Amino acid sequence: MSVRLGIDRLVEKPQPELDGARVGAVVHPASVLSNLRHTADALWSQSRFRLISLFGPQHGARGEKQDNMIESEFYSDPDTGLPVHSLYSQTRRPTPEMLRDLDVLLYDLQDVGTRVYTFIYTMAYCMQECARMGVRMVVLDRPNPINGIQVEGNLLDPRLSSFVGLYPIPMRHGMTVGELALLFNSEFGIGCDLSVIRMDGWKRSHWHDQTGLPWVMPSPNMPTLDTATVYPGMVLVEGTLLSEGRGTTRPFELTGAPYIRPRRLADRMNEYALPGVFFRPAYFQPTFQKWADVMCGGIQVHVTDRNRFEPYLVGITVISMIKSLCPESFQWRQPPYEYESEKMPLEILCGSRRIREMIEQAADPEAIRRSWQEDVARFMEQRRPYLLYD
């Protein structure tokens, strides 16, 4: 039986408190009901409340921006004619003008379970501004596609707070967007008038392909569940001048650069015998972004047991190994990055300066893994009151 999403439940049985309300909705391409109808279209046809505006996060409300870090414009939605407010432009948060005519703001974005994915901070910024403006916020819950059990990584250092890491949570948090909203609201003092419309049938052990729901790309470089599985670690490659596979059909699974000898790198990585993963030597030629139209040598990350796989540890270890093997060619990416002009991209992605130091020192994977165990244990206790599902 398929999981019933928050939006499914809202459309099937609208909440009485929405009767007559003027509603806005934060949506993107993966904002679909379980039958693949887009949330904006389903809300537009409701008679018990009035949808009057849409809000688009990074990549846009309908997914019109292919590359990352490209701002969206303000425009009229071609299907409904509604105004679309960009939350990835000169402002990442709704302004008073955007919220002035709303009674309720609905949020229906598909997250991928990773601290650096910007959609959860679009949610947090919306909650903050709704609290200021007296607008109610309703989060329509969706699955964490990489399950709600596994948690990995250090807590973010608040000094490295950014749009790719706003609050001290681990890299892989194991929560749904609804659960995160409850945690953010209470633990970090947002104080929003918040409610969450839960899913039916979702279990914490579920991966997305066990939910019976279709996979729709939540962003252009998140084409498959395989991508989401490796993303909590391989996204760190964005903090370097290595290619993270953007411009290929396997983003974040492939990584490399022209100066890398693939077999040597793969052999050294496989010697670590990291759980649930095998590294295949690979050549690839990105069509855009870093090293566009240049043949790169590198590896592809093949997950052999996703329940044992530790993506954050793998991403750190891959970067550390490439830096160790190619010290004269490897380079860190420099600011600006995701609206940060001073902080190092790798450090805001990791949420820690210590992780970069461990990479520089070529630390053993076991030492890296041990470094965040206390953080994970602390977070598991902190998140407990906000978990909505068994």
Coordinates of C-alpha atoms in Angstrom, one line a residue:
M1 CA 0.0 0.0 0.0
S2 CA 1.3 3.5 -0.9
V3 CA 2.1 6.0 1.7
R4 CA -0.5 8.8 1.8
L5 CA 1.2 12.2 1.8
G6 CA 0.3 15.3 3.8
I7 CA -1.0 16.9 0.6
D8 CA -3.1 13.8 -0.3
R9 CA -4.8 14.1 3.1
L10 CA -5.4 17.8 2.8
V11 CA -7.0 17.5 -0.6
E12 CA -9.1 14.5 0.4
K13 CA -10.3 16.2 3.6
P14 CA -9.5 19.9 3.9
Q15 CA -8.9 21.2 7.4
P16 CA -11.9 23.1 8.7
E17 CA -9.6 25.9 9.9
L18 CA -8.7 26.6 6.3
D19 CA -12.3 27.3 5.3
G20 CA -12.4 30.7 3.7
A21 CA -8.7 31.3 4.2
R22 CA -6.4 33.1 1.8
V23 CA -3.6 30.7 1.1
G24 CA -0.1 30.7 -0.3
A25 CA 1.9 27.6 -1.2
V26 CA 5.7 26.9 -1.3
V27 CA 6.1 24.4 -4.1
H28 CA 8.6 22.9 -6.5
P29 CA 8.5 20.1 -9.2
A30 CA 8.3 17.3 -6.7
S31 CA 5.3 18.9 -5.0
V32 CA 2.9 16.3 -6.3
L33 CA 0.2 14.1 -4.9
S34 CA 0.7 10.4 -5.0
N35 CA -1.2 10.4 -8.3
L36 CA 1.5 12.8 -9.7
R37 CA -0.9 15.8 -9.9
H38 CA 1.0 19.0 -8.9
T39 CA 0.1 20.5 -5.5
A40 CA -0.4 24.0 -7.0
D41 CA -3.0 22.6 -9.4
A42 CA -4.8 20.6 -6.7
L43 CA -4.9 23.5 -4.4
W44 CA -6.1 25.9 -7.1
S45 CA -9.2 23.7 -7.6
Q46 CA -10.2 23.7 -4.0
S47 CA -13.4 25.6 -3.1
R48 CA -13.1 25.7 0.7
F49 CA -10.1 28.1 0.6
R50 CA -8.6 30.4 -1.9
L51 CA -5.1 29.9 -3.3
I52 CA -3.8 33.4 -4.1
S53 CA 0.0 33.0 -4.6
L54 CA 2.9 30.5 -5.0
F55 CA 6.4 30.7 -3.6
G56 CA 9.4 29.1 -5.4
P57 CA 12.6 27.8 -3.6
Q58 CA 15.9 27.2 -5.2
H59 CA 15.4 26.0 -8.8
G60 CA 11.9 27.6 -8.9
A61 CA 8.3 26.6 -8.3
R62 CA 8.1 24.6 -11.4
G63 CA 11.8 23.7 -11.6
E64 CA 12.7 26.1 -14.4
K65 CA 16.4 26.6 -13.3
Q66 CA 18.6 23.7 -14.3
D67 CA 21.9 24.7 -12.6
N68 CA 22.5 25.4 -8.9
M69 CA 23.0 28.9 -7.5
I70 CA 21.0 30.5 -10.3
E71 CA 18.4 32.9 -9.0
S72 CA 14.7 32.7 -9.9
E73 CA 12.6 35.6 -11.1
F74 CA 9.2 36.8 -9.9
Y75 CA 6.6 35.8 -12.5
S76 CA 3.1 34.6 -13.2
D77 CA 2.5 30.8 -13.1
P78 CA 1.7 29.7 -16.6
D79 CA -0.9 27.1 -15.4
T80 CA -2.8 29.0 -12.7
G81 CA -1.9 32.6 -13.5
L82 CA -1.0 33.2 -9.9
P83 CA 1.9 35.3 -8.9
V84 CA 5.1 33.3 -8.1
H85 CA 7.3 34.9 -5.4
S86 CA 11.0 33.8 -5.6
L87 CA 12.6 32.7 -2.4
Y88 CA 16.0 32.2 -4.1
S89 CA 16.8 35.7 -5.3
Q90 CA 17.8 38.9 -3.6
T91 CA 15.8 37.5 -0.7
R92 CA 15.7 33.9 0.6
R93 CA 12.8 34.7 2.9
P94 CA 9.2 35.9 2.2
T95 CA 8.9 39.7 2.6
P96 CA 6.0 41.4 4.5
E97 CA 4.6 42.3 1.1
M98 CA 4.5 38.7 0.0
L99 CA 2.7 37.6 3.2
R100 CA 0.5 40.6 3.8
D101 CA -2.7 39.2 2.1
L102 CA -2.3 35.6 3.4
D103 CA -4.0 33.9 6.3
V104 CA -2.1 30.6 5.8
L105 CA 1.2 29.6 4.1
L106 CA 1.4 25.9 3.1
Y107 CA 4.8 24.3 2.6
D108 CA 5.1 21.2 0.4
L109 CA 8.7 20.6 -0.6
Q110 CA 10.4 17.2 -0.9
D111 CA 13.6 17.1 1.1
V112 CA 16.4 14.6 0.7
G113 CA 17.4 14.1 4.4
T114 CA 20.6 16.1 4.2
R115 CA 21.5 19.2 6.3
V116 CA 22.9 21.2 3.4
Y117 CA 19.8 20.9 1.1
T118 CA 18.4 24.4 1.1
F119 CA 14.7 23.6 1.1
I120 CA 14.6 23.0 4.8
Y121 CA 16.0 26.5 5.4
T122 CA 13.5 28.0 3.0
M123 CA 11.0 26.3 5.4
A124 CA 12.7 27.8 8.4
Y125 CA 12.8 31.3 6.9
C126 CA 9.1 31.0 6.0
M127 CA 8.4 30.0 9.6
Q128 CA 10.3 33.0 11.0
E129 CA 8.5 35.5 8.7
C130 CA 5.1 33.9 9.3
A131 CA 5.8 34.3 13.1
R132 CA 6.5 38.0 12.6
M133 CA 3.5 38.6 10.4
G134 CA 1.0 36.5 12.3
V135 CA 0.5 34.1 9.4
R136 CA -0.2 30.5 10.1
M137 CA 2.2 27.9 8.6
V138 CA 1.1 24.4 7.7
V139 CA 3.7 21.9 6.6
L140 CA 2.5 19.0 4.4
D141 CA 4.7 16.2 5.4
R142 CA 6.7 14.0 3.0
P143 CA 9.0 11.0 3.4
N144 CA 12.7 11.3 4.2
P145 CA 13.7 9.4 1.1
I146 CA 16.9 7.9 2.7
N147 CA 15.0 6.7 5.8
G148 CA 14.4 8.1 9.2
I149 CA 16.7 5.9 11.2
Q150 CA 20.2 6.5 10.1
V151 CA 21.8 9.6 11.5
E152 CA 25.4 10.6 10.7
G153 CA 27.8 13.5 11.1
N154 CA 28.8 16.4 13.4
L155 CA 26.4 19.0 14.6
L156 CA 26.8 22.3 12.7
D157 CA 29.0 24.9 14.5
P158 CA 26.7 28.0 14.8
R159 CA 29.6 30.2 13.8
L160 CA 29.4 28.5 10.3
S161 CA 25.7 29.1 9.9
S162 CA 24.6 29.7 6.3
F163 CA 21.9 29.0 3.8
V164 CA 23.4 25.5 3.5
G165 CA 23.3 24.9 7.2
L166 CA 21.3 27.2 9.5
Y167 CA 20.9 25.1 12.7
P168 CA 23.0 22.6 14.6
I169 CA 21.8 19.3 13.2
P170 CA 23.9 16.5 11.8
M171 CA 24.6 16.1 8.1
R172 CA 22.2 13.2 7.8
H173 CA 19.4 14.0 10.2
G174 CA 16.9 11.1 9.7
M175 CA 13.8 13.4 10.0
T176 CA 10.9 14.4 7.8
V177 CA 10.3 18.0 7.0
G178 CA 7.3 18.0 9.3
E179 CA 9.4 16.7 12.2
L180 CA 12.2 19.2 11.4
A181 CA 9.6 22.0 11.4
L182 CA 8.5 21.1 14.9
L183 CA 12.1 20.8 16.1
F184 CA 13.1 24.2 14.5
N185 CA 10.1 25.9 15.9
S186 CA 10.6 24.8 19.5
E187 CA 14.4 24.2 19.9
F188 CA 15.5 27.3 18.0
G189 CA 12.9 29.7 19.3
I190 CA 10.9 30.5 16.1
G191 CA 7.5 30.5 17.8
C192 CA 5.5 30.2 14.6
D193 CA 1.8 29.3 14.6
L194 CA 2.6 25.9 13.1
S195 CA 0.8 22.7 12.3
V196 CA 1.9 19.6 10.4
I197 CA -0.3 17.4 8.3
R198 CA 1.1 14.0 8.8
M199 CA 1.5 11.1 6.3
D200 CA -0.3 7.8 6.7
G201 CA 1.7 4.6 6.3
W202 CA 5.2 5.9 6.5
K203 CA 7.7 4.0 8.7
R204 CA 11.1 5.3 9.8
S205 CA 12.8 2.3 8.1
H206 CA 11.3 3.2 4.7
W207 CA 13.5 4.2 1.8
H208 CA 11.7 6.1 -0.9
D209 CA 11.4 3.0 -3.1
Q210 CA 9.5 1.2 -0.3
T211 CA 6.8 3.9 0.0
G212 CA 4.9 3.1 -3.2
L213 CA 5.3 6.7 -4.2
P214 CA 6.7 7.9 -7.5
W215 CA 10.2 9.6 -7.5
V216 CA 10.1 13.1 -8.9
M217 CA 13.3 15.0 -9.0
P218 CA 13.2 17.6 -6.2
S219 CA 16.0 19.5 -7.9
P220 CA 17.6 19.0 -11.4
N221 CA 20.7 17.3 -10.1
M222 CA 18.9 14.9 -7.9
P223 CA 17.6 12.6 -10.6
T224 CA 17.3 9.3 -8.6
L225 CA 17.2 7.8 -5.2
D226 CA 20.7 6.6 -5.8
T227 CA 21.8 10.3 -6.0
A228 CA 20.0 11.1 -2.7
T229 CA 21.7 8.1 -1.1
V230 CA 25.3 9.3 -1.7
Y231 CA 24.5 13.0 -1.5
P232 CA 25.0 13.5 2.3
G233 CA 28.8 12.9 1.7
M234 CA 29.5 13.5 -1.9
V235 CA 28.0 17.0 -1.8
L236 CA 31.2 18.0 0.0
V237 CA 32.9 17.9 -3.3
E238 CA 31.2 21.2 -4.1
G239 CA 33.7 22.7 -1.6
T240 CA 36.6 21.8 -3.9
L241 CA 37.5 22.3 -7.5
L242 CA 36.9 18.6 -8.2
S243 CA 33.9 17.8 -10.4
E244 CA 31.0 16.4 -8.3
G245 CA 29.6 14.9 -11.5
R246 CA 27.3 17.9 -12.4
G247 CA 26.9 17.9 -16.2
T248 CA 26.8 14.1 -16.2
T249 CA 23.8 11.7 -15.8
R250 CA 25.2 10.5 -12.5
P251 CA 25.8 13.7 -10.4
F252 CA 27.3 13.1 -6.9
E253 CA 28.0 9.4 -7.7
L254 CA 30.9 10.5 -10.0
T255 CA 33.7 12.7 -8.9
G256 CA 37.1 13.5 -10.4
A257 CA 39.4 15.9 -12.2
P258 CA 41.7 15.7 -15.3
Y259 CA 44.8 15.1 -13.1
I260 CA 43.4 12.0 -11.3
R261 CA 44.4 8.4 -12.1
P262 CA 41.2 6.5 -11.7
R263 CA 42.5 3.0 -10.9
R264 CA 45.0 4.3 -8.4
L265 CA 42.3 6.3 -6.6
A266 CA 39.7 3.4 -6.7
D267 CA 42.2 0.9 -5.4
R268 CA 43.3 3.1 -2.5
M269 CA 39.6 3.8 -1.5
N270 CA 38.7 0.1 -1.7
E271 CA 41.6 -0.8 0.6
Y272 CA 39.7 1.0 3.4
A273 CA 36.8 -1.6 3.1
L274 CA 34.3 1.0 4.1
P275 CA 30.9 -0.6 4.7
G276 CA 28.3 -0.9 2.0
V277 CA 30.3 0.7 -0.8
F278 CA 32.6 -0.1 -3.8
F279 CA 34.6 2.4 -5.8
R280 CA 34.9 1.9 -9.5
P281 CA 37.5 3.7 -11.6
A282 CA 35.8 6.0 -14.1
Y283 CA 36.3 8.5 -16.8
F284 CA 33.7 11.2 -17.6
Q285 CA 33.4 14.5 -19.4
P286 CA 31.0 17.0 -17.8
T287 CA 28.9 19.1 -20.2
F288 CA 28.6 22.1 -17.8
Q289 CA 30.0 23.4 -14.5
K290 CA 33.5 22.5 -13.3
W291 CA 35.8 20.9 -15.9
A292 CA 33.1 21.3 -18.6
D293 CA 34.0 19.6 -21.9
V294 CA 37.2 18.2 -20.3
M295 CA 37.9 14.5 -19.8
C296 CA 38.1 13.8 -16.0
G297 CA 39.5 10.7 -14.3
G298 CA 37.9 9.7 -11.0
I299 CA 35.6 7.2 -9.4
Q300 CA 32.0 6.2 -9.3
V301 CA 30.5 5.5 -5.9
H302 CA 28.5 2.2 -6.0
V303 CA 26.4 1.5 -2.9
T304 CA 26.3 -2.2 -2.3
D305 CA 24.4 -2.2 1.0
R306 CA 22.5 1.1 1.7
N307 CA 21.7 0.2 5.3
R308 CA 25.4 0.0 6.1
F309 CA 26.6 2.7 3.9
E310 CA 27.9 5.9 5.6
P311 CA 27.8 8.6 3.0
Y312 CA 29.2 11.5 5.0
L313 CA 32.2 9.4 6.0
V314 CA 32.7 8.3 2.4
G315 CA 32.6 11.9 1.1
I316 CA 35.2 13.1 3.6
T317 CA 37.4 10.1 2.9
V318 CA 37.2 10.5 -0.9
I319 CA 38.3 14.2 -0.7
S320 CA 41.0 13.3 1.8
M321 CA 42.4 10.6 -0.4
I322 CA 42.4 12.7 -3.6
K323 CA 44.2 15.5 -1.7
S324 CA 46.7 13.0 -0.4
L325 CA 47.4 11.5 -3.8
C326 CA 47.4 14.8 -5.8
P327 CA 48.6 17.5 -3.3
E328 CA 50.0 19.8 -6.0
S329 CA 46.8 19.8 -8.1
F330 CA 44.0 19.6 -5.6
Q331 CA 42.4 22.9 -4.7
W332 CA 39.7 24.0 -2.3
R333 CA 36.9 26.1 -3.7
Q334 CA 37.0 29.7 -2.6
P335 CA 34.1 32.0 -1.7
P336 CA 31.6 33.2 -2.7
Y337 CA 29.4 30.2 -2.4
E338 CA 25.6 30.1 -1.6
Y339 CA 25.4 33.8 -0.6
E340 CA 28.5 33.5 1.7
S341 CA 31.3 35.8 0.6
E342 CA 33.9 35.0 3.4
K343 CA 33.4 31.6 4.9
M344 CA 35.1 28.7 3.1
P345 CA 32.6 26.6 1.1
L346 CA 33.9 23.3 2.5
E347 CA 33.6 24.6 6.0
I348 CA 30.0 25.7 5.7
L349 CA 29.1 22.5 4.0
C350 CA 30.6 20.4 6.8
G351 CA 29.5 22.9 9.4
S352 CA 32.9 22.5 11.0
R353 CA 36.5 23.6 10.6
R354 CA 37.7 20.5 12.3
I355 CA 36.5 18.3 9.4
R356 CA 38.7 20.3 7.0
E357 CA 41.7 19.8 9.4
M358 CA 41.1 16.1 9.4
I359 CA 41.1 16.0 5.6
E360 CA 44.3 18.0 5.6
Q361 CA 45.9 15.6 8.0
A362 CA 44.7 12.5 6.0
A363 CA 43.0 11.2 9.2
D364 CA 42.0 7.5 9.3
P365 CA 38.3 6.9 8.5
E366 CA 37.7 5.4 11.9
A367 CA 39.0 8.5 13.7
I368 CA 36.7 10.6 11.5
R369 CA 33.7 8.4 12.4
R370 CA 34.5 8.6 16.1
S371 CA 34.7 12.4 16.0
W372 CA 30.9 12.9 15.7
Q373 CA 29.5 10.0 17.8
E374 CA 28.8 12.3 20.8
D375 CA 27.1 14.8 18.5
V376 CA 24.9 12.0 17.1
A377 CA 23.9 10.7 20.5
R378 CA 23.0 14.3 21.7
F379 CA 20.9 14.9 18.6
M380 CA 19.1 11.6 18.9
E381 CA 17.9 12.7 22.3
Q382 CA 17.1 16.2 21.2
R383 CA 15.0 15.1 18.3
R384 CA 13.0 12.4 20.2
P385 CA 10.0 14.6 21.2
Y386 CA 9.4 15.8 17.6
L387 CA 9.3 12.4 15.9
L388 CA 5.8 11.7 14.4
Y389 CA 6.3 8.2 13.2
D390 CA 7.3 4.8 14.7

